[in-house]
RNA sequence: GCCCCGGUAGUGUAGUGGCCUAUCAUCCGAGCCUGUCGAGCUCGGGACUCGGGUUCAAAUCCCGGCUGGGGCGCCA
C-alpha cells in the first residue's frame, strides 16, 4: 500500500463516501458472524468499522477474523455510507496491511467488561493509555499546560529551565533524593525555589517553569507522588503578595476555562466543568481559625492546618459559595524560611480548593540579613545556601511567587481520586517501573 | 517515620479448616451463525504470592519474606 493513513476515523465525512481511503489503528474488536464480519478499529480520534463478506473477499476475511485484538493494521478500502455502522460509514476493504501483531492474551483488556486494579493498569500503562477515558485525562492535561504558557507569556513571563541536579538540599523540611555526581554528592531538586529566586537578581523580572519536583518522603497516599510536576512562578518589583495572588488566580481561572473547551474528552469522562467565581475569596489565617473554632474544631495558633482542618474549612467555604479561596497571613512558623513577614505574620498564602491545597506562595525576603537570620532561626546551615545568598548581595528587587502542583490541580478539575491517574508514569513509594 | 488492610487463571472475583478434582464473569482456543455494535449459542483451556509451622486434613489458622493498597504526619 502506498500510504498507511489518509484520515482519522472521525475526520471521514460525506465527501469521502464512495471513495477509497486509508485508515489505520488498533483492532479493538472482531465480530465474526459467519459469512460476514465486523472489525472495529480504534485510532487517536475514535473508532470505525470495517465490514467484510466472506464470499466477496475470502482472503481478506480470513486475515481479519484470525488476527489478534490490539494488533495494528492499515486498511485501504471503499468508504460506504451506512446507517447501521458507527459514524455513519463503513469501510469495505480492498487491501489490508498488518503492521504489528499483538500477543495473546493481553495483560490488560482495553475494552473488556472487567475492571482492572490501578496497579495492573500502571504495570501495563501503554495499554491502559489506549483507553479513551485514560487518554482524555492527558489530552486535558495538555490543554491546561497550553493555557499556562499562553497566559503567563501574555503577562510577560519568560519560561526558564533550572537544574534538577543540585549540590545542596534546597529548602530544608522535606527529604531529598541523594545521588552520586562523579566524585561529589548531589541531590535531586525538591523544587526550583532557590533558582527562580536567584533569577530575580538578573533583570528577567518575571519567570516561570514547568518544573519537576522530587521528594523522598515515604508517604503512601492517593495524593502524593515522589516525582511530580508544577507550575513555578516568580515575579519581581512587587509591593505585596497580593500581586502574586492576582496572577495565580487568573492563571487558575484560565486553566479551568481552557479545560472546559475539551468537550469530547469531558464527555468521555462524564464530567462537567463549572467555572469558579472570580476573583477568589481571601481569608486570613486568623479568620480561618475563628471559623473553625465556631465549628468546634480547635487548633493552636501558629500551627499549619492539618488535613481534617483543611477539609472542614473547605466545607465552610463551599457553603459560602467559594470553591477556591486563599488562606493568607499565615504565622511565620508555618512557612518556609524565605517567606517575607511582618512581625509574627508571614506574607505567605495557600490556594485551596475544596479543602485541598493546590498552591502555595508568598512575597519573599529580599534583604540578605533578614534572610540569613531566618535561615539560622529555622536551624538550617548557612553553608548550603552560599550561591543563593550571593544573589541577594548585589541588588535584588522585592519579589514573590508560587508553586502549583499540576497533578493535584487535575485531581480537583476532573474529580480524580488517585493522583497516580494524573501522571503518565507515576513514581510513588514503591513504583519505579515503568 | 507511624498505623491499618490485602495477595486465588491473562484480567476481575467467589470461597474463613474436610462439601475444592476451587465459583462466576471476562479472556484465550475450536465450532455454528449475512448486519454485529456489551453480538449470541455449543465445547474446551487456564489460578490458590513464596518459605516454614500447626493439624488426620490448609486457598482457609500461625510466623517470616516478597509484594500491593489505604490513612496519618509532611507537603504540591
Coordinates of N, CA, C and O (backbone and C1' of nucleotides) in Angstrom, one line a residue, chain A residues 31 33 35 38 49 55 69 84 86 90 106 115-117 120 215 218-225 307 357-358 408 418 420, chain B residues 1-2 10-13 25-29 32-40 67-76:
Chain A
X31 N -16.0 -9.0 15.3 CA -17.3 -9.7 15.4 C -17.5 -10.5 14.2 O -18.0 -10.0 13.2
X33 N -19.6 -13.1 12.3 CA -21.0 -13.6 12.4 C -21.1 -14.9 11.5 O -22.1 -15.5 11.4
X35 N -20.6 -15.5 7.8 CA -20.3 -15.1 6.4 C -20.0 -13.7 6.3 O -19.6 -13.2 5.2
X38 N -17.5 -8.0 11.2 CA -17.3 -6.5 11.5 C -16.1 -6.4 12.4 O -16.0 -7.0 13.4
X49 N -15.6 1.1 11.6 CA -15.9 -0.3 11.3 C -15.4 -0.7 9.9 O -15.7 0.0 8.9
X55 N -17.7 -14.3 1.1 CA -17.8 -14.7 -0.3 C -17.2 -13.7 -1.2 O -16.6 -14.1 -2.3
X69 N -6.7 -9.3 18.7 CA -7.2 -8.0 19.1 C -5.9 -7.2 19.5 O -5.0 -7.7 20.1
X84 N -26.3 1.7 9.6 CA -26.1 0.6 10.7 C -24.8 0.7 11.4 O -24.6 0.2 12.4
X86 N -21.3 2.6 13.0 CA -21.0 3.8 13.8 C -20.4 4.9 12.9 O -19.9 4.6 11.8
X90 N -19.0 2.8 6.8 CA -18.2 1.6 7.0 C -17.2 1.5 5.9 O -17.3 2.0 4.8
X106 N -3.8 -10.6 26.2 CA -3.4 -9.2 26.6 C -3.2 -9.2 28.1 O -4.0 -9.8 28.8
X115 N -13.2 -4.6 35.2 CA -12.3 -3.5 35.6 C -11.0 -4.2 36.0 O -10.9 -5.3 36.4
X116 N -9.9 -3.4 35.9 CA -8.6 -3.9 36.4 C -8.2 -3.0 37.6 O -8.6 -1.8 37.6
X117 N -7.3 -3.5 38.4 CA -6.8 -2.7 39.5 C -5.8 -1.7 38.9 O -5.2 -1.9 37.9
X120 N -2.3 -3.1 38.2 CA -2.2 -3.8 37.0 C -2.2 -2.8 35.8 O -1.4 -3.0 34.9
X215 N 10.7 14.4 45.6 CA 10.6 14.4 47.1 C 10.7 12.9 47.6 O 10.0 12.0 47.2
X218 N 8.5 9.1 52.4 CA 7.9 7.8 52.3 C 6.4 7.7 52.6 O 6.0 6.9 53.4
X219 N 5.7 8.6 52.0 CA 4.3 8.6 52.3 C 3.6 7.6 51.3 O 4.1 7.3 50.2
X220 N 2.5 7.2 51.7 CA 1.8 6.2 50.9 C 0.3 6.6 50.9 O -0.5 6.0 51.6
X221 N 0.0 7.5 50.0 CA -1.4 8.0 50.0 C -1.8 8.2 48.5 O -1.0 8.2 47.6
X222 N -3.1 8.5 48.3 CA -3.6 8.6 47.0 C -3.4 10.1 46.5 O -3.8 10.4 45.4
X223 N -2.7 10.9 47.2 CA -2.4 12.3 46.7 C -1.0 12.7 46.9 O -0.7 13.9 46.8
X224 N -0.1 11.8 47.0 CA 1.4 12.1 47.0 C 2.1 11.3 45.9 O 1.9 10.1 45.7
X225 N 3.0 12.0 45.3 CA 4.0 11.3 44.3 C 5.4 11.7 44.8 O 5.6 12.7 45.4
X307 N -5.0 17.9 57.7 CA -5.9 17.6 56.5 C -7.4 17.7 57.0 O -8.2 18.0 56.2
X357 N -5.0 21.7 49.3 CA -4.0 22.7 49.0 C -3.5 22.5 47.6 O -2.9 21.5 47.2
X358 N -3.8 23.5 46.7 CA -3.3 23.4 45.3 C -2.0 24.1 45.1 O -1.2 23.7 44.3
X408 N -2.2 17.6 41.3 CA -3.2 18.0 42.3 C -4.4 18.8 41.6 O -5.5 18.6 41.9
X418 N -7.3 9.3 42.7 CA -5.9 8.9 42.9 C -5.0 9.7 42.0 O -5.1 9.7 40.8
X420 N -2.1 9.2 41.0 CA -1.4 8.4 40.1 C -2.1 8.4 38.7 O -1.4 8.1 37.7
Chain B
rG1 P 11.3 4.9 57.1 O5' 10.6 5.2 58.5 C5' 11.3 5.6 59.6 C4' 10.4 6.3 60.5 C3' 9.1 5.6 60.8 O3' 9.3 4.7 61.9 C1' 8.6 7.8 60.2
rC2 P 8.5 3.2 61.8 O5' 7.0 3.7 62.3 C5' 6.9 4.2 63.7 C4' 5.4 4.7 63.8 C3' 4.4 3.7 63.5 O3' 4.1 2.7 64.5 C1' 3.8 5.7 62.5
rG10 P -2.4 -16.7 34.7 O5' -2.7 -15.4 33.7 C5' -1.6 -14.6 33.3 C4' -2.2 -13.4 32.6 C3' -3.2 -12.6 33.4 O3' -2.5 -11.6 34.2 C1' -4.1 -13.1 31.2
rU11 P -3.1 -11.1 35.5 O5' -4.5 -10.4 35.0 C5' -4.5 -9.2 34.4 C4' -5.9 -8.7 34.2 C3' -6.7 -8.6 35.5 O3' -6.5 -7.4 36.2 C1' -8.0 -9.7 33.9
rG12 P -6.4 -7.4 37.8 O5' -7.9 -7.7 38.2 C5' -8.8 -6.7 38.2 C4' -10.2 -7.2 38.3 C3' -10.6 -7.9 39.6 O3' -10.7 -6.9 40.7 C1' -11.6 -9.0 37.8
rU13 P -10.7 -7.5 42.2 O5' -12.1 -8.3 42.3 C5' -12.3 -9.3 43.2 C4' -13.5 -10.1 42.8 C3' -13.8 -11.2 43.8 O3' -14.7 -10.7 44.8 C1' -13.7 -12.1 41.6
rA25 P -20.2 -17.8 33.8 O5' -19.6 -16.3 33.6 C5' -20.5 -15.2 33.7 C4' -19.7 -13.9 33.8 C3' -18.7 -13.7 32.6 O3' -19.4 -13.2 31.5 C1' -17.6 -13.2 34.6
rU26 P -18.9 -13.6 30.0 O5' -17.5 -12.8 29.9 C5' -17.5 -11.3 29.9 C4' -16.1 -10.9 30.1 C3' -15.0 -11.3 29.1 O3' -15.0 -10.5 28.0 C1' -14.2 -11.6 31.3
rC27 P -14.6 -11.1 26.5 O5' -13.2 -11.6 26.8 C5' -12.1 -10.8 26.8 C4' -10.8 -11.5 27.1 C3' -10.4 -12.6 26.1 O3' -9.7 -12.0 25.0 C1' -10.2 -13.5 28.3
rC28 P -9.9 -12.6 23.6 O5' -9.1 -14.0 23.6 C5' -7.7 -13.9 23.8 C4' -7.2 -15.3 24.0 C3' -7.6 -16.3 22.9 O3' -6.9 -16.2 21.7 C1' -7.9 -17.3 25.0
rG29 P -7.6 -16.5 20.3 O5' -7.8 -18.1 20.3 C5' -6.7 -19.0 20.3 C4' -7.2 -20.4 20.3 C3' -8.3 -20.8 19.4 O3' -7.8 -21.1 18.1 C1' -8.8 -21.6 21.5
rC32 P -17.8 -24.2 11.3 O5' -19.2 -23.8 11.9 C5' -20.3 -24.8 11.9 C4' -21.5 -24.2 12.5 C3' -22.0 -22.9 11.9 O3' -22.7 -23.1 10.7 C1' -22.1 -22.8 14.3
rC33 P -22.5 -22.1 9.5 O5' -23.2 -20.8 10.0 C5' -24.7 -20.8 10.1 C4' -25.1 -19.6 10.8 C3' -24.7 -18.2 10.3 O3' -25.5 -17.8 9.2 C1' -24.3 -18.2 12.6
rU34 P -24.9 -17.1 7.9 O5' -25.5 -15.6 8.1 C5' -24.9 -14.7 9.1 C4' -25.1 -13.3 8.6 C3' -26.5 -12.9 8.3 O3' -26.7 -11.6 8.7 C1' -25.2 -12.5 6.4
rG35 P -28.0 -11.1 9.5 O5' -27.5 -9.8 10.2 C5' -26.4 -9.8 11.1 C4' -26.1 -8.4 11.4 C3' -27.3 -7.5 11.5 O3' -27.1 -6.5 12.6 C1' -25.8 -6.6 10.0
rU36 P -27.8 -6.7 14.0 O5' -26.5 -6.9 14.9 C5' -26.1 -8.2 15.2 C4' -24.6 -8.2 15.5 C3' -24.2 -7.2 16.5 O3' -24.3 -7.7 17.8 C1' -22.8 -7.0 14.6
rC37 P -25.1 -6.8 18.9 O5' -24.2 -5.5 19.0 C5' -22.9 -5.6 19.6 C4' -22.2 -4.3 19.4 C3' -22.9 -3.1 20.0 O3' -22.5 -2.9 21.3 C1' -22.2 -2.6 17.8
rG38 P -23.5 -2.3 22.4 O5' -22.6 -2.8 23.6 C5' -21.2 -2.8 23.6 C4' -20.6 -4.0 24.2 C3' -21.1 -5.3 23.6 O3' -20.0 -6.2 23.6 C1' -21.6 -5.3 25.9
rA39 P -19.3 -6.6 22.2 O5' -20.6 -7.3 21.4 C5' -20.8 -8.7 21.6 C4' -22.3 -8.9 21.3 C3' -22.7 -10.3 21.7 O3' -23.1 -10.4 23.0 C1' -23.4 -9.9 19.4
rG40 P -22.8 -11.8 23.8 O5' -23.8 -12.8 23.1 C5' -25.2 -12.7 23.3 C4' -25.9 -13.8 22.5 C3' -25.5 -15.2 22.8 O3' -26.1 -15.7 24.0 C1' -25.5 -14.9 20.5
rU67 P 9.7 -6.3 47.5 O5' 8.2 -6.3 47.0 C5' 7.8 -6.8 45.7 C4' 6.3 -7.0 45.6 C3' 5.5 -5.7 46.0 O3' 5.5 -4.8 44.9 C1' 4.6 -7.6 47.1
rG68 P 5.3 -3.2 45.3 O5' 3.7 -3.2 45.5 C5' 2.8 -3.3 44.4 C4' 1.4 -3.4 44.8 C3' 0.8 -2.3 45.6 O3' 0.4 -1.2 44.7 C1' 0.3 -4.3 46.7
rG69 P 0.4 0.3 45.2 O5' -0.9 0.3 46.1 C5' -2.2 0.1 45.5 C4' -3.3 0.0 46.5 C3' -3.4 1.2 47.5 O3' -4.1 2.2 46.9 C1' -3.5 -0.8 48.7
rG70 P -3.8 3.7 47.2 O5' -4.4 3.9 48.7 C5' -5.8 3.9 48.9 C4' -6.1 3.8 50.3 C3' -5.6 5.0 51.2 O3' -6.4 6.1 51.0 C1' -5.3 2.9 52.3
rG71 P -5.8 7.6 51.3 O5' -5.7 7.6 52.8 C5' -6.8 7.7 53.6 C4' -6.5 7.6 55.1 C3' -5.5 8.6 55.6 O3' -6.2 9.8 55.9 C1' -4.8 6.5 56.4
rC72 P -5.4 11.2 55.8 O5' -4.4 11.1 57.0 C5' -5.0 11.2 58.3 C4' -3.9 11.1 59.4 C3' -2.7 12.1 59.3 O3' -3.1 13.3 59.9 C1' -1.8 9.9 59.5
rG73 P -2.6 14.7 59.4 O5' -1.1 14.7 59.7 C5' -0.6 14.8 61.0 C4' 0.9 14.5 61.0 C3' 1.7 15.4 60.1 O3' 2.1 16.6 60.8 C1' 2.3 13.2 59.7
rC74 P 1.9 18.0 60.1 O5' 2.9 17.9 58.9 C5' 4.3 18.0 59.1 C4' 5.0 17.7 57.8 C3' 4.7 18.6 56.6 O3' 5.5 19.7 56.6 C1' 4.5 16.3 56.0
rC75 P 4.8 21.1 56.0 O5' 4.4 20.7 54.6 C5' 5.0 21.3 53.4 C4' 5.0 20.3 52.3 C3' 4.2 20.7 51.1 O3' 5.0 21.6 50.3 C1' 3.6 18.5 51.7
rA76 P 4.3 22.8 49.5 O5' 3.7 22.1 48.2 C5' 3.4 23.0 47.1 C4' 2.4 22.3 46.2 C3' 1.1 22.0 46.9 O3' 0.0 22.3 46.2 C1' 2.1 20.0 45.9

